[in-house]
Amino acid sequence: MKIALSRVRVRAHYTNFSLFAFTTFTEIFVTSLYLVIYKGFSDTF
C-alpha cells in the first residue's frame, strides 16, 4: 500500500512539474514571439 501511495505521489509531482515546465515554456515562447512581431512591425511602419 505504501509503495502504491508513494508511486501516485511521484506521479502527481511529475505531472505538476511537467505542467509547470509547459506553462513556463509557453510564457517564454509567447513573449519572444510577441517581441519579434513587435520589432517587425516597428521596423515596417
PDB file of N, CA, C and O in Angstrom, chain B, residues numbered from 101:
ATOM      1  N   MET B 101       0.832  -1.204   0.000  1.00  0.00           N
ATOM      2  CA  MET B 101       0.000   0.000   0.000  1.00  0.00           C
ATOM      3  C   MET B 101       0.864   1.251   0.000  1.00  0.00           C
ATOM      4  O   MET B 101       0.589   2.216  -0.713  1.00  0.00           O
ATOM      5  N   LYS B 102       1.918   1.216   0.815  1.00  0.00           N
ATOM      6  CA  LYS B 102       2.796   2.388   0.886  1.00  0.00           C
ATOM      7  C   LYS B 102       3.479   2.646  -0.455  1.00  0.00           C
ATOM      8  O   LYS B 102       3.637   3.790  -0.883  1.00  0.00           O
ATOM      9  N   ILE B 103       3.875   1.566  -1.099  1.00  0.00           N
ATOM     10  CA  ILE B 103       4.582   1.723  -2.377  1.00  0.00           C
ATOM     11  C   ILE B 103       3.650   2.346  -3.420  1.00  0.00           C
ATOM     12  O   ILE B 103       4.050   3.233  -4.174  1.00  0.00           O
ATOM     13  N   ALA B 104       2.408   1.872  -3.451  1.00  0.00           N
ATOM     14  CA  ALA B 104       1.450   2.411  -4.418  1.00  0.00           C
ATOM     15  C   ALA B 104       1.198   3.890  -4.136  1.00  0.00           C
ATOM     16  O   ALA B 104       1.116   4.699  -5.059  1.00  0.00           O
ATOM     17  N   LEU B 105       1.074   4.235  -2.857  1.00  0.00           N
ATOM     18  CA  LEU B 105       0.809   5.622  -2.484  1.00  0.00           C
ATOM     19  C   LEU B 105       1.969   6.520  -2.895  1.00  0.00           C
ATOM     20  O   LEU B 105       1.763   7.607  -3.435  1.00  0.00           O
ATOM     21  N   SER B 106       3.187   6.060  -2.636  1.00  0.00           N
ATOM     22  CA  SER B 106       4.355   6.867  -2.997  1.00  0.00           C
ATOM     23  C   SER B 106       4.457   6.988  -4.515  1.00  0.00           C
ATOM     24  O   SER B 106       4.882   8.018  -5.039  1.00  0.00           O
ATOM     25  N   ARG B 107       4.066   5.933  -5.207  1.00  0.00           N
ATOM     26  CA  ARG B 107       4.112   5.970  -6.668  1.00  0.00           C
ATOM     27  C   ARG B 107       3.129   7.012  -7.203  1.00  0.00           C
ATOM     28  O   ARG B 107       3.438   7.759  -8.131  1.00  0.00           O
ATOM     29  N   VAL B 108       1.941   7.046  -6.598  1.00  0.00           N
ATOM     30  CA  VAL B 108       0.946   8.042  -7.004  1.00  0.00           C
ATOM     31  C   VAL B 108       1.461   9.437  -6.694  1.00  0.00           C
ATOM     32  O   VAL B 108       1.274  10.370  -7.476  1.00  0.00           O
ATOM     33  N   ARG B 109       2.111   9.568  -5.548  1.00  0.00           N
ATOM     34  CA  ARG B 109       2.641  10.877  -5.153  1.00  0.00           C
ATOM     35  C   ARG B 109       3.709  11.330  -6.143  1.00  0.00           C
ATOM     36  O   ARG B 109       3.741  12.494  -6.540  1.00  0.00           O
ATOM     37  N   VAL B 110       4.569  10.421  -6.532  1.00  0.00           N
ATOM     38  CA  VAL B 110       5.621  10.756  -7.500  1.00  0.00           C
ATOM     39  C   VAL B 110       4.989  11.147  -8.835  1.00  0.00           C
ATOM     40  O   VAL B 110       5.423  12.094  -9.491  1.00  0.00           O
ATOM     41  N   ARG B 111       3.966  10.406  -9.218  1.00  0.00           N
ATOM     42  CA  ARG B 111       3.302  10.701 -10.492  1.00  0.00           C
ATOM     43  C   ARG B 111       2.657  12.082 -10.448  1.00  0.00           C
ATOM     44  O   ARG B 111       2.731  12.838 -11.416  1.00  0.00           O
ATOM     45  N   ALA B 112       2.020  12.410  -9.318  1.00  0.00           N
ATOM     46  CA  ALA B 112       1.395  13.721  -9.176  1.00  0.00           C
ATOM     47  C   ALA B 112       2.456  14.816  -9.217  1.00  0.00           C
ATOM     48  O   ALA B 112       2.257  15.859  -9.839  1.00  0.00           O
ATOM     49  N   HIS B 113       3.581  14.572  -8.552  1.00  0.00           N
ATOM     50  CA  HIS B 113       4.661  15.554  -8.549  1.00  0.00           C
ATOM     51  C   HIS B 113       5.203  15.737  -9.963  1.00  0.00           C
ATOM     52  O   HIS B 113       5.470  16.860 -10.392  1.00  0.00           O
ATOM     53  N   TYR B 114       5.363  14.633 -10.681  1.00  0.00           N
ATOM     54  CA  TYR B 114       5.869  14.704 -12.047  1.00  0.00           C
ATOM     55  C   TYR B 114       4.899  15.464 -12.943  1.00  0.00           C
ATOM     56  O   TYR B 114       5.315  16.247 -13.797  1.00  0.00           O
ATOM     57  N   THR B 115       3.599  15.229 -12.743  1.00  0.00           N
ATOM     58  CA  THR B 115       2.588  15.925 -13.537  1.00  0.00           C
ATOM     59  C   THR B 115       2.638  17.417 -13.258  1.00  0.00           C
ATOM     60  O   THR B 115       2.572  18.231 -14.179  1.00  0.00           O
ATOM     61  N   ASN B 116       2.756  17.775 -11.978  1.00  0.00           N
ATOM     62  CA  ASN B 116       2.841  19.187 -11.621  1.00  0.00           C
ATOM     63  C   ASN B 116       4.070  19.820 -12.253  1.00  0.00           C
ATOM     64  O   ASN B 116       4.008  20.943 -12.753  1.00  0.00           O
ATOM     65  N   PHE B 117       5.187  19.099 -12.231  1.00  0.00           N
ATOM     66  CA  PHE B 117       6.426  19.637 -12.787  1.00  0.00           C
ATOM     67  C   PHE B 117       6.315  19.826 -14.295  1.00  0.00           C
ATOM     68  O   PHE B 117       6.729  20.855 -14.829  1.00  0.00           O
ATOM     69  N   SER B 118       5.754  18.831 -14.979  1.00  0.00           N
ATOM     70  CA  SER B 118       5.621  18.951 -16.435  1.00  0.00           C
ATOM     71  C   SER B 118       4.661  20.078 -16.789  1.00  0.00           C
ATOM     72  O   SER B 118       4.866  20.794 -17.769  1.00  0.00           O
ATOM     73  N   LEU B 119       3.608  20.234 -15.984  1.00  0.00           N
ATOM     74  CA  LEU B 119       2.673  21.332 -16.209  1.00  0.00           C
ATOM     75  C   LEU B 119       3.370  22.668 -16.002  1.00  0.00           C
ATOM     76  O   LEU B 119       3.192  23.601 -16.785  1.00  0.00           O
ATOM     77  N   PHE B 120       4.162  22.751 -14.944  1.00  0.00           N
ATOM     78  CA  PHE B 120       4.909  23.977 -14.655  1.00  0.00           C
ATOM     79  C   PHE B 120       5.901  24.282 -15.773  1.00  0.00           C
ATOM     80  O   PHE B 120       6.023  25.424 -16.215  1.00  0.00           O
ATOM     81  N   ALA B 121       6.609  23.246 -16.224  1.00  0.00           N
ATOM     82  CA  ALA B 121       7.583  23.435 -17.296  1.00  0.00           C
ATOM     83  C   ALA B 121       6.877  23.866 -18.583  1.00  0.00           C
ATOM     84  O   ALA B 121       7.379  24.716 -19.318  1.00  0.00           O
ATOM     85  N   PHE B 122       5.722  23.279 -18.845  1.00  0.00           N
ATOM     86  CA  PHE B 122       4.979  23.610 -20.061  1.00  0.00           C
ATOM     87  C   PHE B 122       4.503  25.059 -20.036  1.00  0.00           C
ATOM     88  O   PHE B 122       4.628  25.775 -21.029  1.00  0.00           O
ATOM     89  N   THR B 123       3.955  25.489 -18.897  1.00  0.00           N
ATOM     90  CA  THR B 123       3.463  26.865 -18.804  1.00  0.00           C
ATOM     91  C   THR B 123       4.615  27.850 -18.905  1.00  0.00           C
ATOM     92  O   THR B 123       4.495  28.893 -19.548  1.00  0.00           O
ATOM     93  N   THR B 124       5.743  27.516 -18.262  1.00  0.00           N
ATOM     94  CA  THR B 124       6.905  28.405 -18.321  1.00  0.00           C
ATOM     95  C   THR B 124       7.411  28.517 -19.755  1.00  0.00           C
ATOM     96  O   THR B 124       7.703  29.611 -20.239  1.00  0.00           O
ATOM     97  N   PHE B 125       7.512  27.366 -20.432  1.00  0.00           N
ATOM     98  CA  PHE B 125       7.967  27.364 -21.818  1.00  0.00           C
ATOM     99  C   PHE B 125       7.018  28.168 -22.702  1.00  0.00           C
ATOM    100  O   PHE B 125       7.456  28.920 -23.573  1.00  0.00           O
ATOM    101  N   THR B 126       5.715  28.003 -22.470  1.00  0.00           N
ATOM    102  CA  THR B 126       4.724  28.728 -23.268  1.00  0.00           C
ATOM    103  C   THR B 126       4.847  30.228 -23.052  1.00  0.00           C
ATOM    104  O   THR B 126       4.773  31.010 -24.000  1.00  0.00           O
ATOM    105  N   GLU B 127       5.038  30.630 -21.781  1.00  0.00           N
ATOM    106  CA  GLU B 127       5.176  32.060 -21.486  1.00  0.00           C
ATOM    107  C   GLU B 127       6.396  32.645 -22.186  1.00  0.00           C
ATOM    108  O   GLU B 127       6.323  33.721 -22.778  1.00  0.00           O
ATOM    109  N   ILE B 128       7.516  31.936 -22.117  1.00  0.00           N
ATOM    110  CA  ILE B 128       8.746  32.416 -22.754  1.00  0.00           C
ATOM    111  C   ILE B 128       8.558  32.477 -24.272  1.00  0.00           C
ATOM    112  O   ILE B 128       8.968  33.439 -24.922  1.00  0.00           O
ATOM    113  N   PHE B 129       7.933  31.436 -24.825  1.00  0.00           N
ATOM    114  CA  PHE B 129       7.723  31.368 -26.269  1.00  0.00           C
ATOM    115  C   PHE B 129       6.831  32.511 -26.745  1.00  0.00           C
ATOM    116  O   PHE B 129       7.135  33.174 -27.737  1.00  0.00           O
ATOM    117  N   VAL B 130       5.725  32.737 -26.028  1.00  0.00           N
ATOM    118  CA  VAL B 130       4.790  33.796 -26.412  1.00  0.00           C
ATOM    119  C   VAL B 130       5.452  35.165 -26.289  1.00  0.00           C
ATOM    120  O   VAL B 130       5.260  36.036 -27.137  1.00  0.00           O
ATOM    121  N   THR B 131       6.231  35.345 -25.226  1.00  0.00           N
ATOM    122  CA  THR B 131       6.896  36.637 -25.020  1.00  0.00           C
ATOM    123  C   THR B 131       7.897  36.917 -26.136  1.00  0.00           C
ATOM    124  O   THR B 131       7.933  38.020 -26.681  1.00  0.00           O
ATOM    125  N   SER B 132       8.711  35.914 -26.475  1.00  0.00           N
ATOM    126  CA  SER B 132       9.704  36.113 -27.532  1.00  0.00           C
ATOM    127  C   SER B 132       9.016  36.327 -28.877  1.00  0.00           C
ATOM    128  O   SER B 132       9.448  37.154 -29.680  1.00  0.00           O
ATOM    129  N   LEU B 133       7.944  35.576 -29.113  1.00  0.00           N
ATOM    130  CA  LEU B 133       7.199  35.737 -30.356  1.00  0.00           C
ATOM    131  C   LEU B 133       6.615  37.140 -30.443  1.00  0.00           C
ATOM    132  O   LEU B 133       6.662  37.776 -31.496  1.00  0.00           O
ATOM    133  N   TYR B 134       6.059  37.623 -29.324  1.00  0.00           N
ATOM    134  CA  TYR B 134       5.484  38.964 -29.282  1.00  0.00           C
ATOM    135  C   TYR B 134       6.552  40.018 -29.552  1.00  0.00           C
ATOM    136  O   TYR B 134       6.312  40.983 -30.277  1.00  0.00           O
ATOM    137  N   LEU B 135       7.732  39.829 -28.964  1.00  0.00           N
ATOM    138  CA  LEU B 135       8.812  40.792 -29.169  1.00  0.00           C
ATOM    139  C   LEU B 135       9.248  40.812 -30.628  1.00  0.00           C
ATOM    140  O   LEU B 135       9.488  41.879 -31.192  1.00  0.00           O
ATOM    141  N   VAL B 136       9.351  39.641 -31.235  1.00  0.00           N
ATOM    142  CA  VAL B 136       9.761  39.565 -32.637  1.00  0.00           C
ATOM    143  C   VAL B 136       8.730  40.251 -33.527  1.00  0.00           C
ATOM    144  O   VAL B 136       9.090  41.022 -34.416  1.00  0.00           O
ATOM    145  N   ILE B 137       7.451  39.973 -33.289  1.00  0.00           N
ATOM    146  CA  ILE B 137       6.390  40.588 -34.091  1.00  0.00           C
ATOM    147  C   ILE B 137       6.379  42.099 -33.883  1.00  0.00           C
ATOM    148  O   ILE B 137       6.234  42.868 -34.833  1.00  0.00           O
ATOM    149  N   TYR B 138       6.534  42.512 -32.630  1.00  0.00           N
ATOM    150  CA  TYR B 138       6.517  43.943 -32.310  1.00  0.00           C
ATOM    151  C   TYR B 138       7.678  44.661 -32.993  1.00  0.00           C
ATOM    152  O   TYR B 138       7.503  45.750 -33.541  1.00  0.00           O
ATOM    153  N   LYS B 139       8.865  44.050 -32.959  1.00  0.00           N
ATOM    154  CA  LYS B 139      10.030  44.654 -33.620  1.00  0.00           C
ATOM    155  C   LYS B 139       9.824  44.691 -35.126  1.00  0.00           C
ATOM    156  O   LYS B 139      10.181  45.669 -35.782  1.00  0.00           O
ATOM    157  N   GLY B 140       9.253  43.631 -35.671  1.00  0.00           N
ATOM    158  CA  GLY B 140       8.995  43.591 -37.101  1.00  0.00           C
ATOM    159  C   GLY B 140       8.039  44.683 -37.524  1.00  0.00           C
ATOM    160  O   GLY B 140       8.243  45.331 -38.551  1.00  0.00           O
ATOM    161  N   PHE B 141       6.989  44.891 -36.733  1.00  0.00           N
ATOM    162  CA  PHE B 141       6.014  45.931 -37.058  1.00  0.00           C
ATOM    163  C   PHE B 141       6.631  47.315 -36.927  1.00  0.00           C
ATOM    164  O   PHE B 141       6.392  48.183 -37.767  1.00  0.00           O
ATOM    165  N   SER B 142       7.421  47.529 -35.885  1.00  0.00           N
ATOM    166  CA  SER B 142       8.023  48.853 -35.691  1.00  0.00           C
ATOM    167  C   SER B 142       9.052  49.138 -36.784  1.00  0.00           C
ATOM    168  O   SER B 142       9.270  50.294 -37.147  1.00  0.00           O
ATOM    169  N   ASP B 143       9.684  48.089 -37.308  1.00  0.00           N
ATOM    170  CA  ASP B 143      10.624  48.285 -38.412  1.00  0.00           C
ATOM    171  C   ASP B 143       9.874  48.584 -39.708  1.00  0.00           C
ATOM    172  O   ASP B 143      10.324  49.387 -40.526  1.00  0.00           O
ATOM    173  N   THR B 144       8.725  47.929 -39.885  1.00  0.00           N
ATOM    174  CA  THR B 144       7.967  48.100 -41.119  1.00  0.00           C
ATOM    175  C   THR B 144       7.337  49.480 -41.189  1.00  0.00           C
ATOM    176  O   THR B 144       7.412  50.156 -42.215  1.00  0.00           O
ATOM    177  N   PHE B 145       6.713  49.896 -40.086  1.00  0.00           N
ATOM    178  CA  PHE B 145       5.983  51.166 -40.102  1.00  0.00           C
ATOM    179  C   PHE B 145       6.839  52.315 -39.622  1.00  0.00           C
ATOM    180  O   PHE B 145       6.374  53.454 -39.575  1.00  0.00           O
TER     181      PHE B 145
END
